[in-house]
Tab-separated table of C-alpha atoms and ligand atoms in Angstrom:
chain	number	residue	atom	x	y	z
A	15	MET	CA	0.000	0.000	0.000
A	16	THR	CA	1.097	3.536	-0.630
A	17	LEU	CA	-0.459	5.018	2.427
A	18	LYS	CA	1.682	7.864	3.600
A	19	SER	CA	2.472	6.108	6.825
A	20	ALA	CA	3.782	3.153	4.857
A	21	SER	CA	5.377	5.113	2.057
A	22	ARG	CA	8.042	3.430	0.006
A	23	LYS	CA	9.570	6.748	-0.912
A	24	GLY	CA	12.069	6.616	1.922
A	25	GLU	CA	12.454	7.550	5.547
A	26	SER	CA	12.048	11.286	5.428
A	27	GLU	CA	8.781	11.376	3.514
A	28	SER	CA	7.422	8.620	5.620
A	29	LYS	CA	8.205	10.483	8.835
A	30	GLU	CA	6.682	13.637	7.452
A	31	ALA	CA	3.548	11.826	6.407
A	32	GLN	CA	3.207	10.121	9.750
A	33	SER	CA	3.446	13.464	11.449
A	34	ASP	CA	0.577	14.798	9.271
A	35	VAL	CA	-1.578	11.995	10.559
A	36	ASP	CA	-0.461	12.624	14.142
A	37	ILE	CA	-1.116	16.343	13.880
A	38	CYS	CA	-4.522	15.657	12.483
A	39	ALA	CA	-5.366	13.269	15.298
A	40	LYS	CA	-4.168	15.828	17.849
A	41	ILE	CA	-6.250	18.622	16.377
A	42	LEU	CA	-9.264	16.353	16.460
A	43	ALA	CA	-8.661	15.595	20.122
A	44	THR	CA	-8.493	19.330	20.826
A	45	MET	CA	-11.625	19.959	18.869
A	46	GLU	CA	-13.517	17.545	20.969
A	47	LYS	CA	-12.716	19.595	24.027
A	48	LEU	CA	-14.270	22.693	22.528
A	49	SER	CA	-17.409	22.548	24.553
A	50	HIS	CA	-20.755	23.174	22.880
A	51	ILE	CA	-19.651	22.645	19.305
A	52	LYS	CA	-22.423	24.322	17.474
A	53	ASP	CA	-22.814	25.105	13.838
A	54	VAL	CA	-23.014	28.804	13.013
A	55	HIS	CA	-26.286	28.377	11.138
A	56	ALA	CA	-27.979	26.575	14.007
A	57	LEU	CA	-26.896	29.243	16.436
A	58	LEU	CA	-28.063	32.118	14.233
A	59	ASP	CA	-31.378	30.338	13.837
A	60	ALA	CA	-31.809	30.143	17.601
A	61	VAL	CA	-30.724	33.772	18.098
A	62	LEU	CA	-33.177	35.106	15.520
A	63	LEU	CA	-36.008	32.994	16.853
A	64	GLU	CA	-35.460	34.308	20.359
A	65	ALA	CA	-35.082	37.930	19.280
A	66	ARG	CA	-38.207	37.772	17.141
A	67	GLN	CA	-40.250	36.182	19.886
A	68	MET	CA	-39.274	38.954	22.292
A	69	THR	CA	-40.477	41.596	19.859
A	70	ARG	CA	-43.184	39.707	17.917
A	71	ALA	CA	-41.278	40.458	14.734
A	72	ASP	CA	-42.304	38.892	11.432
A	73	ALA	CA	-38.796	38.733	10.012
A	74	GLY	CA	-35.155	39.277	10.736
A	75	SER	CA	-31.688	38.782	9.393
A	76	ILE	CA	-28.125	38.609	10.600
A	77	TYR	CA	-25.000	39.871	8.902
A	78	LEU	CA	-21.647	38.630	10.167
A	79	ILE	CA	-18.406	40.498	9.703
A	80	GLU	CA	-15.936	38.392	7.762
A	81	ASN	CA	-12.902	39.880	6.042
A	82	ASN	CA	-14.074	43.366	7.012
A	83	VAL	CA	-17.368	43.215	5.168
A	84	LEU	CA	-20.846	42.361	6.371
A	85	ASN	CA	-21.743	38.968	5.020
A	86	PHE	CA	-25.409	38.123	4.797
A	87	SER	CA	-25.561	35.024	6.999
A	88	TYR	CA	-29.074	34.131	8.096
A	89	ILE	CA	-32.695	35.098	7.606
A	90	HIS	CA	-36.157	34.453	8.974
A	91	ASN	CA	-39.333	35.629	7.295
A	92	ASP	CA	-42.621	34.131	8.426
A	93	THR	CA	-44.624	35.858	5.694
A	94	LEU	CA	-42.388	34.721	2.863
A	95	PHE	CA	-41.338	31.259	3.925
A	96	GLY	CA	-42.291	30.348	7.478
A	97	ALA	CA	-40.059	28.395	9.800
A	98	SER	CA	-40.067	24.756	8.780
A	99	GLY	CA	-39.142	24.557	5.097
A	100	VAL	CA	-35.820	24.486	3.293
A	101	ASN	CA	-35.203	27.800	1.601
A	102	ARG	CA	-32.719	29.348	-0.728
A	103	TYR	CA	-32.783	32.800	0.891
A	104	LEU	CA	-30.528	31.376	3.606
A	105	TYR	CA	-27.733	31.176	1.063
A	106	ALA	CA	-28.179	34.522	-0.634
A	107	SER	CA	-24.713	35.838	-1.391
A	108	GLN	CA	-24.964	39.444	-0.377
A	109	THR	CA	-22.262	41.499	1.218
A	110	LEU	CA	-22.510	45.047	2.521
A	111	ALA	CA	-19.658	47.404	3.192
A	112	VAL	CA	-19.240	48.802	6.686
A	113	ASP	CA	-20.346	52.295	5.661
A	114	ASN	CA	-23.394	54.557	5.211
A	115	HIS	CA	-24.771	52.832	2.165
A	116	SER	CA	-26.918	50.491	4.172
A	117	LEU	CA	-28.531	50.481	7.534
A	118	ALA	CA	-26.568	47.440	8.658
A	119	GLY	CA	-23.357	49.049	7.421
A	120	TYR	CA	-24.115	52.173	9.414
A	121	VAL	CA	-24.856	50.233	12.589
A	122	ALA	CA	-21.593	48.311	12.218
A	123	LEU	CA	-19.744	51.547	11.567
A	124	THR	CA	-21.062	53.397	14.606
A	125	GLY	CA	-21.752	50.515	16.961
A	126	GLU	CA	-25.080	52.145	17.834
A	127	PRO	CA	-28.496	50.471	17.563
A	128	LEU	CA	-31.245	52.062	15.480
A	129	ILE	CA	-35.025	52.098	15.382
A	130	ILE	CA	-36.581	52.882	12.012
A	131	GLU	CA	-40.318	53.387	11.726
A	132	ASP	CA	-40.525	53.061	7.969
A	133	ALA	CA	-37.526	52.056	5.907
A	134	TYR	CA	-38.993	53.805	2.855
A	135	GLN	CA	-39.583	57.084	4.650
A	136	LEU	CA	-36.377	57.753	6.505
A	137	PRO	CA	-36.445	61.086	8.326
A	138	ALA	CA	-34.589	63.791	6.398
A	139	GLY	CA	-30.945	64.171	7.254
A	140	MET	CA	-30.257	60.526	8.142
A	141	PRO	CA	-26.642	59.721	7.344
A	142	PHE	CA	-27.468	56.312	5.800
A	143	THR	CA	-29.712	54.891	3.111
A	144	PHE	CA	-31.876	51.766	3.150
A	145	ASN	CA	-30.708	48.991	0.843
A	146	ASP	CA	-33.891	47.565	-0.696
A	147	THR	CA	-32.261	44.760	-2.722
A	148	PHE	CA	-33.985	42.040	-0.729
A	149	ASP	CA	-37.458	43.623	-0.997
A	150	GLN	CA	-36.987	44.049	-4.724
A	151	ARG	CA	-36.019	40.426	-5.207
A	152	SER	CA	-38.597	38.914	-2.906
A	153	GLY	CA	-41.583	41.269	-3.098
A	154	TYR	CA	-41.505	41.696	0.685
A	155	ARG	CA	-42.320	45.075	2.196
A	156	THR	CA	-39.904	45.976	4.963
A	157	GLN	CA	-41.386	48.624	7.194
A	158	SER	CA	-40.153	48.909	10.782
A	159	ILE	CA	-36.601	47.881	11.546
A	160	LEU	CA	-34.737	47.467	14.767
A	161	ALA	CA	-31.037	47.031	14.111
A	162	ALA	CA	-28.589	46.092	16.831
A	163	PRO	CA	-24.835	45.660	16.630
A	164	LEU	CA	-23.511	42.298	17.820
A	165	VAL	CA	-20.631	43.302	20.056
A	166	THR	CA	-18.742	41.023	22.420
A	167	SER	CA	-17.617	42.005	25.897
A	168	ASN	CA	-14.140	42.598	24.440
A	169	ASN	CA	-15.703	45.210	22.189
A	170	LYS	CA	-15.308	43.128	19.108
A	171	MET	CA	-17.987	43.720	16.494
A	172	VAL	CA	-19.070	40.347	15.088
A	173	GLY	CA	-22.044	41.533	13.059
A	174	VAL	CA	-25.443	43.196	12.945
A	175	MET	CA	-28.889	41.792	13.670
A	176	GLU	CA	-31.952	43.339	12.098
A	177	ILE	CA	-35.434	42.554	13.359
A	178	ILE	CA	-38.226	43.553	11.023
A	179	ASN	CA	-41.957	44.319	11.145
A	180	PRO	CA	-43.265	43.721	14.658
A	181	LEU	CA	-46.871	42.553	14.642
A	182	ASN	CA	-49.495	43.695	17.125
A	183	LYS	CA	-51.990	41.371	18.791
A	184	ASP	CA	-54.127	41.338	15.672
A	185	GLY	CA	-51.186	40.362	13.509
A	186	GLN	CA	-50.972	43.844	12.003
A	187	PRO	CA	-47.624	45.609	11.450
A	188	SER	CA	-46.820	48.001	14.267
A	189	ALA	CA	-43.761	49.888	15.482
A	190	PHE	CA	-40.887	48.955	17.759
A	191	THR	CA	-40.762	50.607	21.176
A	192	PRO	CA	-37.784	51.946	23.135
A	193	ASP	CA	-38.291	48.952	25.441
A	194	ASP	CA	-37.820	46.604	22.505
A	195	LEU	CA	-34.571	48.370	21.764
A	196	LEU	CA	-33.262	47.966	25.294
A	197	LEU	CA	-34.250	44.331	25.419
A	198	LEU	CA	-32.793	43.481	22.041
A	199	ASN	CA	-29.567	45.339	22.686
A	200	TYR	CA	-29.028	43.441	25.899
A	201	PHE	CA	-29.813	40.157	24.198
A	202	ALA	CA	-27.536	41.010	21.257
A	203	ASP	CA	-24.539	41.380	23.552
A	204	ASN	CA	-25.051	37.889	24.906
A	205	ALA	CA	-25.672	36.449	21.477
A	206	ALA	CA	-22.469	38.041	20.179
A	207	ALA	CA	-20.314	36.001	22.526
A	208	ALA	CA	-21.922	32.733	21.458
A	209	ILE	CA	-21.704	33.660	17.779
A	210	GLU	CA	-18.056	34.558	18.072
A	211	ARG	CA	-17.393	31.182	19.668
A	212	ALA	CA	-19.248	29.327	16.924
A	213	MET	CA	-17.382	31.271	14.235
A	214	MET	CA	-14.099	30.363	15.870
A	215	THR	CA	-15.096	26.715	15.981
A	216	ARG	CA	-15.960	26.806	12.305
A	217	GLU	CA	-12.635	28.436	11.587
A	218	ILE	CA	-10.782	25.753	13.515
A	219	ILE	CA	-12.693	23.060	11.642
A	220	LEU	CA	-11.875	24.617	8.279
A	221	ARG	CA	-8.214	25.041	9.183
A	222	MET	CA	-8.114	21.473	10.345
A	223	ILE	CA	-9.617	20.252	7.106
A	224	LYS	CA	-7.050	22.234	5.164
A	225	MET	CA	-4.229	20.871	7.217
A	226	CYS	CA	-5.471	17.316	7.137
A	227	GLU	CA	-6.292	17.189	3.465
A	228	LEU	CA	-3.140	19.092	2.563
A	229	ARG	CA	-4.739	20.665	-0.427
A	230	ASP	CA	-4.907	24.003	-2.070
A	231	PRO	CA	-6.283	25.993	0.859
A	232	LYS	CA	-8.543	28.038	-1.373
A	233	GLU	CA	-10.313	24.987	-2.724
A	234	THR	CA	-10.679	22.790	0.298
A	235	GLY	CA	-12.479	25.281	2.512
A	236	VAL	CA	-15.239	25.958	0.032
A	237	HIS	CA	-15.558	22.285	-0.914
A	238	ALA	CA	-16.112	21.451	2.747
A	239	ASN	CA	-18.578	24.311	3.198
A	240	ARG	CA	-20.512	23.221	0.138
A	241	VAL	CA	-20.699	19.523	0.961
A	242	GLY	CA	-21.702	20.422	4.533
A	243	ALA	CA	-24.470	22.741	3.334
A	244	TYR	CA	-25.753	20.418	0.579
A	245	ALA	CA	-25.906	17.548	3.035
A	246	ALA	CA	-27.626	19.626	5.734
A	247	GLU	CA	-30.323	20.926	3.391
A	248	VAL	CA	-30.924	17.592	1.652
A	249	TYR	CA	-31.252	16.033	5.094
A	250	HIS	CA	-33.765	18.722	6.072
A	251	GLN	CA	-35.880	18.077	2.974
A	252	TRP	CA	-35.600	14.291	3.281
A	253	SER	CA	-36.707	14.537	6.935
A	254	LEU	CA	-39.738	16.626	6.030
A	255	GLN	CA	-40.638	13.974	3.456
A	256	GLN	CA	-40.285	11.314	6.170
A	257	GLY	CA	-42.462	13.275	8.603
A	258	ILE	CA	-39.701	13.699	11.179
A	259	ALA	CA	-40.412	16.274	13.927
A	260	ASP	CA	-38.992	19.792	13.577
A	261	ASP	CA	-36.898	19.685	16.754
A	262	ASP	CA	-35.196	16.464	15.725
A	263	ILE	CA	-34.522	17.843	12.264
A	264	LYS	CA	-32.810	20.927	13.649
A	265	ARG	CA	-30.593	19.016	16.038
A	266	ARG	CA	-29.488	16.438	13.468
A	267	LYS	CA	-29.041	19.037	10.756
A	268	ASP	CA	-26.646	21.013	12.934
A	269	LEU	CA	-24.428	17.992	13.586
A	270	LEU	CA	-24.675	16.746	10.026
A	271	ARG	CA	-23.389	19.983	8.526
A	272	ILE	CA	-20.204	19.793	10.583
A	273	ALA	CA	-19.708	16.039	10.254
A	274	ALA	CA	-20.258	16.158	6.480
A	275	MET	CA	-17.538	18.793	6.204
A	276	LEU	CA	-15.168	16.208	7.649
A	277	HIS	CA	-16.078	13.368	5.263
A	278	ASP	CA	-12.689	13.159	3.527
A	279	LEU	CA	-10.419	13.733	6.500
A	280	GLY	CA	-8.960	10.262	5.982
A	281	LYS	CA	-7.244	11.580	2.853
A	282	VAL	CA	-4.567	12.945	5.201
A	283	ALA	CA	-3.088	9.444	5.178
A	284	ILE	CA	-3.032	9.124	1.394
A	285	SER	CA	0.143	10.035	-0.456
A	286	ASP	CA	0.137	13.272	-2.463
A	287	LEU	CA	1.366	11.220	-5.392
A	288	ILE	CA	-2.059	9.637	-5.541
A	289	LEU	CA	-4.154	12.471	-4.193
A	290	LYS	CA	-2.791	15.006	-6.631
A	291	LYS	CA	-2.196	12.756	-9.598
A	292	PRO	CA	-3.443	14.745	-12.598
A	293	ALA	CA	-4.665	11.619	-14.341
A	294	LYS	CA	-6.693	8.496	-13.817
A	295	LEU	CA	-5.595	6.320	-10.910
A	296	ASP	CA	-4.460	2.789	-11.732
A	297	SER	CA	-6.185	-0.015	-9.894
A	298	GLU	CA	-3.624	-0.289	-7.125
A	299	GLU	CA	-3.702	3.452	-6.534
A	300	PHE	CA	-7.474	3.438	-6.423
A	301	ARG	CA	-7.378	0.547	-3.977
A	302	THR	CA	-5.176	2.647	-1.708
A	303	MET	CA	-7.476	5.621	-2.120
A	304	GLN	CA	-10.457	3.554	-1.003
A	305	TYR	CA	-8.903	3.246	2.444
A	306	HIS	CA	-9.495	6.956	3.116
A	307	THR	CA	-12.944	5.886	4.335
A	308	ILE	CA	-11.623	3.524	6.984
A	309	LEU	CA	-8.742	5.798	7.927
A	310	GLY	CA	-11.152	8.695	8.320
A	311	ALA	CA	-13.383	6.669	10.607
A	312	ARG	CA	-10.360	5.731	12.721
A	313	LEU	CA	-9.508	9.386	13.282
A	314	PHE	CA	-12.720	9.749	15.280
A	315	GLN	CA	-11.901	6.769	17.444
A	316	ASN	CA	-12.551	8.627	20.689
A	317	GLN	CA	-16.230	8.443	19.794
A	318	GLU	CA	-17.159	10.468	22.832
A	319	SER	CA	-19.519	12.998	21.381
A	320	ASP	CA	-22.464	12.677	19.002
A	321	LEU	CA	-20.325	14.593	16.550
A	322	ASP	CA	-17.551	11.973	16.671
A	323	VAL	CA	-19.995	9.164	16.137
A	324	LEU	CA	-21.660	10.858	13.184
A	325	SER	CA	-18.351	11.970	11.661
A	326	ALA	CA	-17.010	8.415	11.824
A	327	GLU	CA	-20.224	7.086	10.296
A	328	ILE	CA	-19.997	9.512	7.374
A	329	ALA	CA	-16.279	8.990	6.764
A	330	LEU	CA	-16.861	5.246	6.663
A	331	ASN	CA	-20.025	5.185	4.546
A	332	HIS	CA	-19.871	8.056	2.057
A	333	HIS	CA	-18.631	5.807	-0.789
A	334	GLU	CA	-21.118	2.985	-0.282
A	335	LYS	CA	-23.673	2.674	-3.062
A	336	TRP	CA	-27.403	1.969	-2.798
A	337	ASP	CA	-27.092	-1.058	-5.121
A	338	GLY	CA	-24.315	-2.612	-3.029
A	339	THR	CA	-21.383	-1.878	-5.363
A	340	GLY	CA	-19.637	0.700	-3.179
A	341	TYR	CA	-16.804	0.519	-0.640
A	342	PRO	CA	-15.383	-0.180	1.947
A	343	GLY	CA	-18.291	-2.558	2.599
A	344	LYS	CA	-19.089	-4.608	5.664
A	345	ILE	CA	-16.115	-4.806	7.976
A	346	ASP	CA	-16.175	-6.321	11.445
A	347	ASP	CA	-13.327	-4.400	12.986
A	348	ILE	CA	-11.989	-1.291	11.293
A	349	TYR	CA	-8.933	-1.300	13.565
A	350	GLN	CA	-7.569	-4.589	12.443
A	351	ASP	CA	-4.365	-4.518	10.358
A	352	GLN	CA	-4.192	-5.664	6.745
A	353	LEU	CA	-7.870	-5.106	6.355
A	354	PRO	CA	-9.521	-6.543	3.263
A	355	LEU	CA	-12.477	-4.543	1.966
A	356	GLY	CA	-15.860	-6.146	2.628
A	357	ALA	CA	-18.941	-6.860	0.528
A	358	GLY	CA	-20.669	-3.548	-0.228
A	359	LYS	CA	-23.448	-2.412	2.057
A	360	GLN	CA	-26.759	-2.126	0.329
A	361	GLY	CA	-29.876	0.070	0.609
A	362	GLU	CA	-30.783	0.968	4.155
A	363	GLU	CA	-27.804	-0.946	5.516
A	364	ILE	CA	-26.020	2.286	4.658
A	365	PRO	CA	-26.772	4.896	7.335
A	366	ILE	CA	-28.838	7.808	6.013
A	367	ALA	CA	-26.037	10.310	6.657
A	368	GLY	CA	-23.770	8.222	4.413
A	369	ARG	CA	-26.426	8.042	1.690
A	370	ILE	CA	-26.865	11.806	1.770
A	371	VAL	CA	-23.185	12.739	1.830
A	372	ALA	CA	-22.574	10.309	-1.057
A	373	LEU	CA	-24.829	12.402	-3.267
A	374	ALA	CA	-23.572	15.755	-1.960
A	375	ASP	CA	-19.942	14.715	-2.524
A	376	VAL	CA	-20.408	13.318	-6.025
A	377	TYR	CA	-22.480	16.314	-7.118
A	378	ASP	CA	-19.702	18.607	-5.921
A	379	ALA	CA	-16.983	16.479	-7.537
A	380	LEU	CA	-18.796	16.467	-10.882
A	381	VAL	CA	-19.712	20.136	-11.293
A	382	ASN	CA	-16.311	21.359	-10.163
A	383	GLN	CA	-12.851	20.881	-11.493
A	384	ARG	CA	-10.599	18.291	-9.879
A	385	VAL	CA	-6.910	17.713	-10.588
A	386	TYR	CA	-7.982	14.625	-12.506
A	387	LYS	CA	-11.108	15.902	-14.297
A	388	SER	CA	-12.759	18.914	-15.932
A	389	PRO	CA	-16.025	20.296	-14.596
A	390	TRP	CA	-19.202	18.745	-15.954
A	391	SER	CA	-22.079	20.903	-17.129
A	392	GLU	CA	-25.080	21.213	-14.878
A	393	LYS	CA	-27.263	19.432	-17.392
A	394	THR	CA	-24.956	16.433	-17.720
A	395	THR	CA	-24.525	16.273	-13.953
A	396	LEU	CA	-28.251	16.304	-13.257
A	397	SER	CA	-29.068	13.647	-15.819
A	398	TYR	CA	-26.231	11.520	-14.412
A	399	ILE	CA	-27.650	11.876	-10.908
A	400	LYS	CA	-31.145	10.955	-12.089
A	401	ASP	CA	-29.724	7.987	-13.960
A	402	GLN	CA	-27.899	6.831	-10.814
A	403	SER	CA	-31.041	7.003	-8.666
A	404	GLY	CA	-31.511	3.457	-7.383
A	405	LYS	CA	-27.976	2.526	-8.509
A	406	HIS	CA	-25.362	4.692	-6.786
A	407	PHE	CA	-27.909	6.779	-4.877
A	408	ASP	CA	-30.906	6.262	-2.618
A	409	PRO	CA	-33.926	7.282	-4.755
A	410	GLU	CA	-35.534	9.166	-1.854
A	411	VAL	CA	-32.355	11.139	-1.329
A	412	VAL	CA	-32.251	11.990	-5.037
A	413	ASP	CA	-35.897	13.128	-4.803
A	414	ALA	CA	-35.087	15.380	-1.845
A	415	PHE	CA	-32.047	16.785	-3.670
A	416	LEU	CA	-34.033	17.585	-6.810
A	417	ALA	CA	-36.915	19.062	-4.793
A	418	ILE	CA	-34.581	21.696	-3.344
A	419	TYR	CA	-32.375	22.225	-6.366
A	420	ASP	CA	-32.827	26.013	-6.147
A	421	VAL	CA	-31.238	25.835	-2.676
A	422	ILE	CA	-28.408	23.641	-3.969
A	423	ALA	CA	-27.710	26.208	-6.683
A	424	ALA	CA	-27.707	29.053	-4.129
A	425	ILE	CA	-25.184	27.177	-1.979
A	426	ARG	CA	-22.953	26.607	-4.978
A	427	GLU	CA	-23.126	30.288	-5.790
A	428	LYS	CA	-22.346	31.292	-2.216
A	429	TYR	CA	-19.282	29.118	-1.677
A	430	GLN	CA	-17.251	29.634	-4.809
A	431	GLU	CA	-13.598	28.871	-5.266
A	432	GLU	CA	-12.455	32.453	-4.992
A	433	GLY	CA	-13.126	35.273	-2.611
A	434	SER	CA	-16.157	33.796	-0.897
A	435	SER	CA	-14.377	31.359	1.364
A	436	SER	CA	-15.198	32.372	4.888
A	437	LEU	CA	-11.505	32.164	5.714
A	438	PRO	CA	-8.632	34.183	4.374
A	439	ALA	CA	-6.065	31.915	2.706
A	440	ALA	CA	-4.215	30.115	5.470
A	441	SER	CA	-0.574	31.010	5.830
A	442	HIS	CA	0.797	27.510	6.313
B	520	C2E	P1	-13.667	13.143	-5.063
B	520	C2E	O1	-12.859	13.859	-6.074
B	520	C2E	O2	-14.259	13.954	-3.964
B	520	C2E	O3	-14.838	12.363	-5.816
B	520	C2E	C1	-15.911	11.834	-5.092
B	520	C2E	C2	-16.728	10.884	-5.945
B	520	C2E	O4	-17.327	11.588	-7.046
B	520	C2E	C3	-15.959	9.754	-6.616
B	520	C2E	O5	-15.698	8.717	-5.717
B	520	C2E	C4	-16.934	9.339	-7.704
B	520	C2E	O6	-17.991	8.584	-7.165
B	520	C2E	C5	-17.508	10.693	-8.146
B	520	C2E	N1	-16.769	11.180	-9.305
B	520	C2E	C6	-15.757	12.063	-9.337
B	520	C2E	N2	-15.348	12.270	-10.608
B	520	C2E	C7	-16.108	11.506	-11.399
B	520	C2E	C8	-16.171	11.291	-12.816
B	520	C2E	O7	-15.422	11.880	-13.602
B	520	C2E	N3	-17.122	10.416	-13.274
B	520	C2E	C9	-17.973	9.766	-12.440
B	520	C2E	N4	-18.866	8.922	-12.961
B	520	C2E	N5	-17.925	9.937	-11.091
B	520	C2E	C10	-17.011	10.794	-10.588
B	520	C2E	P2	-14.519	7.673	-6.011
B	520	C2E	O8	-14.488	7.326	-7.460
B	520	C2E	O9	-14.690	6.544	-5.055
B	520	C2E	O10	-13.208	8.453	-5.676
B	520	C2E	C11	-12.852	8.828	-4.352
B	520	C2E	C12	-11.756	9.818	-4.369
B	520	C2E	O11	-10.611	9.229	-5.034
B	520	C2E	C13	-12.064	11.081	-5.166
B	520	C2E	O12	-12.765	12.000	-4.370
B	520	C2E	C14	-10.661	11.536	-5.536
B	520	C2E	O13	-10.036	12.174	-4.465
B	520	C2E	C15	-9.950	10.219	-5.780
B	520	C2E	N6	-9.955	9.828	-7.206
B	520	C2E	C16	-10.864	9.068	-7.841
B	520	C2E	N7	-10.512	8.871	-9.127
B	520	C2E	C17	-9.368	9.577	-9.316
B	520	C2E	C18	-8.495	9.772	-10.452
B	520	C2E	O14	-8.715	9.262	-11.558
B	520	C2E	N8	-7.375	10.564	-10.249
B	520	C2E	C19	-7.112	11.124	-9.022
B	520	C2E	N9	-5.999	11.895	-8.896
B	520	C2E	N10	-7.901	10.956	-7.942
B	520	C2E	C20	-9.011	10.190	-8.096
B	521	SIN	C1	-22.255	31.347	7.104
B	521	SIN	O1	-21.953	31.242	5.933
B	521	SIN	O2	-22.377	32.447	7.599
B	521	SIN	C2	-22.450	30.126	7.978
B	521	SIN	C3	-21.743	28.922	7.404
B	521	SIN	C4	-21.684	27.759	8.365
B	521	SIN	O3	-22.515	27.607	9.238
B	521	SIN	O4	-20.769	26.933	8.253
B	522	SIN	C1	-12.202	16.242	-2.223
B	522	SIN	O1	-11.878	15.569	-3.175
B	522	SIN	O2	-12.998	15.802	-1.411
B	522	SIN	C2	-11.650	17.649	-2.065
B	522	SIN	C3	-11.340	18.206	-3.413
B	522	SIN	C4	-11.280	19.687	-3.405
B	522	SIN	O3	-10.684	20.262	-2.515
B	522	SIN	O4	-11.827	20.318	-4.321
B	523	FE	FE1	-14.273	10.496	-0.149
B	524	FE	FE1	-15.062	14.515	-1.212
């Protein structure tokens, strides 16, 4: 085998490769100690829900500061899309500068909260303008806005939360009160600390993925973000189709997004000669490559948290196929040496998270460029996926994927290879 740890290329490469694996295992152990690992999306969802309940607001959105701009990061809108469905607005790729050209920009600039009675009738002499892009695209009518800066106790600005259109007891639009402002501002300060922590966790995860996969840092971060988001949203849709309860969906979705980002971590143990080969792998090389599933699962051997368990499950099962022709197949003990691959798992023997990430990963591999292949067109990719329904893929997962294809497209647009990675290029 040409696993890095058993490289035939000589002592020095072998030592280096072993240390990659060790580093990766160490980072994972550290990660586990980060208490309350929570996905950014799940946290923003909870923050908006709480803030809107306090003020009876119909809608709200959160912008997070990343690379010195305000990045549109989460949205609620009961009138437009309610709370339980999958929706593409979550992945709108909008950024606002920290300046007077938008309300959120102004709030971030000054650090002061604002109450606006009617966004379309700003009092004369206001230093900022209202950015109506969202209303224009969606047909929504934003009226009252309460905008609060998200500032941590160390005075770090992490973003801006806007709560929109409070409803009175009769469900009619009303205005925010000074009490709402006080309440929201206080709440925003607490939320900021939690959001900052979740953003740091995400950053650590992305850095870890970059380090472990040893790839072009620009590419790997967005690939992980995309596969995580595709998997989370397909899971959400699939769960709705299965009639699973909302609370369960939210909890599993949160974990799944993070665990799906880690699906290929086992590639850390595969030699660059194979990983980066700009051509088709020969059968021995492919055989070696197949072990990234087992090696990935081993990295989560502590199996202490739900996240470890799910991450191991996904690493192990994301290349199984619905018709039983995938790998690594049924294996009694993944820790045993000289492991032969087993007979492929079939149908529902493959855990649902594995079935979902399989589709998310292949979709992403097909529509994008890889060192060994050119990007496929959307049309070719979609007809391939439909053709593979019931072969490579679980038909119900394909149905869920196609049902939310507008969301899939929005995710792809949001996490592109350049500029939109949520991390600046790592310096290692
Ligand atoms: P990956 O690049 O993330 O690809 C994930 C999966 O997408 C592949 O799993 C395969 O099911 C699908 N896929 C990717 N490209 C194509 C394609 O051109 N046609 C079709 N029909 N399906 C495609 P698979 O094959 O088990 O490969 C696992 C990993 O092994 C890949 O992950 C990649 O890292 C590596 N790999 C596979 N084939 C090659 C190759 O020819 N050259 C190199 N350098 N690496 C390869
Ligand atoms: C975001 O893009 O703001 C959130 C992404 C994530 O939760 O990983
Ligand atoms: C992967 O093959 O899973 C990662 C490839 C990439 O970084 O684009
Ligand atoms: Fe893989
Ligand atoms: Fe992958």
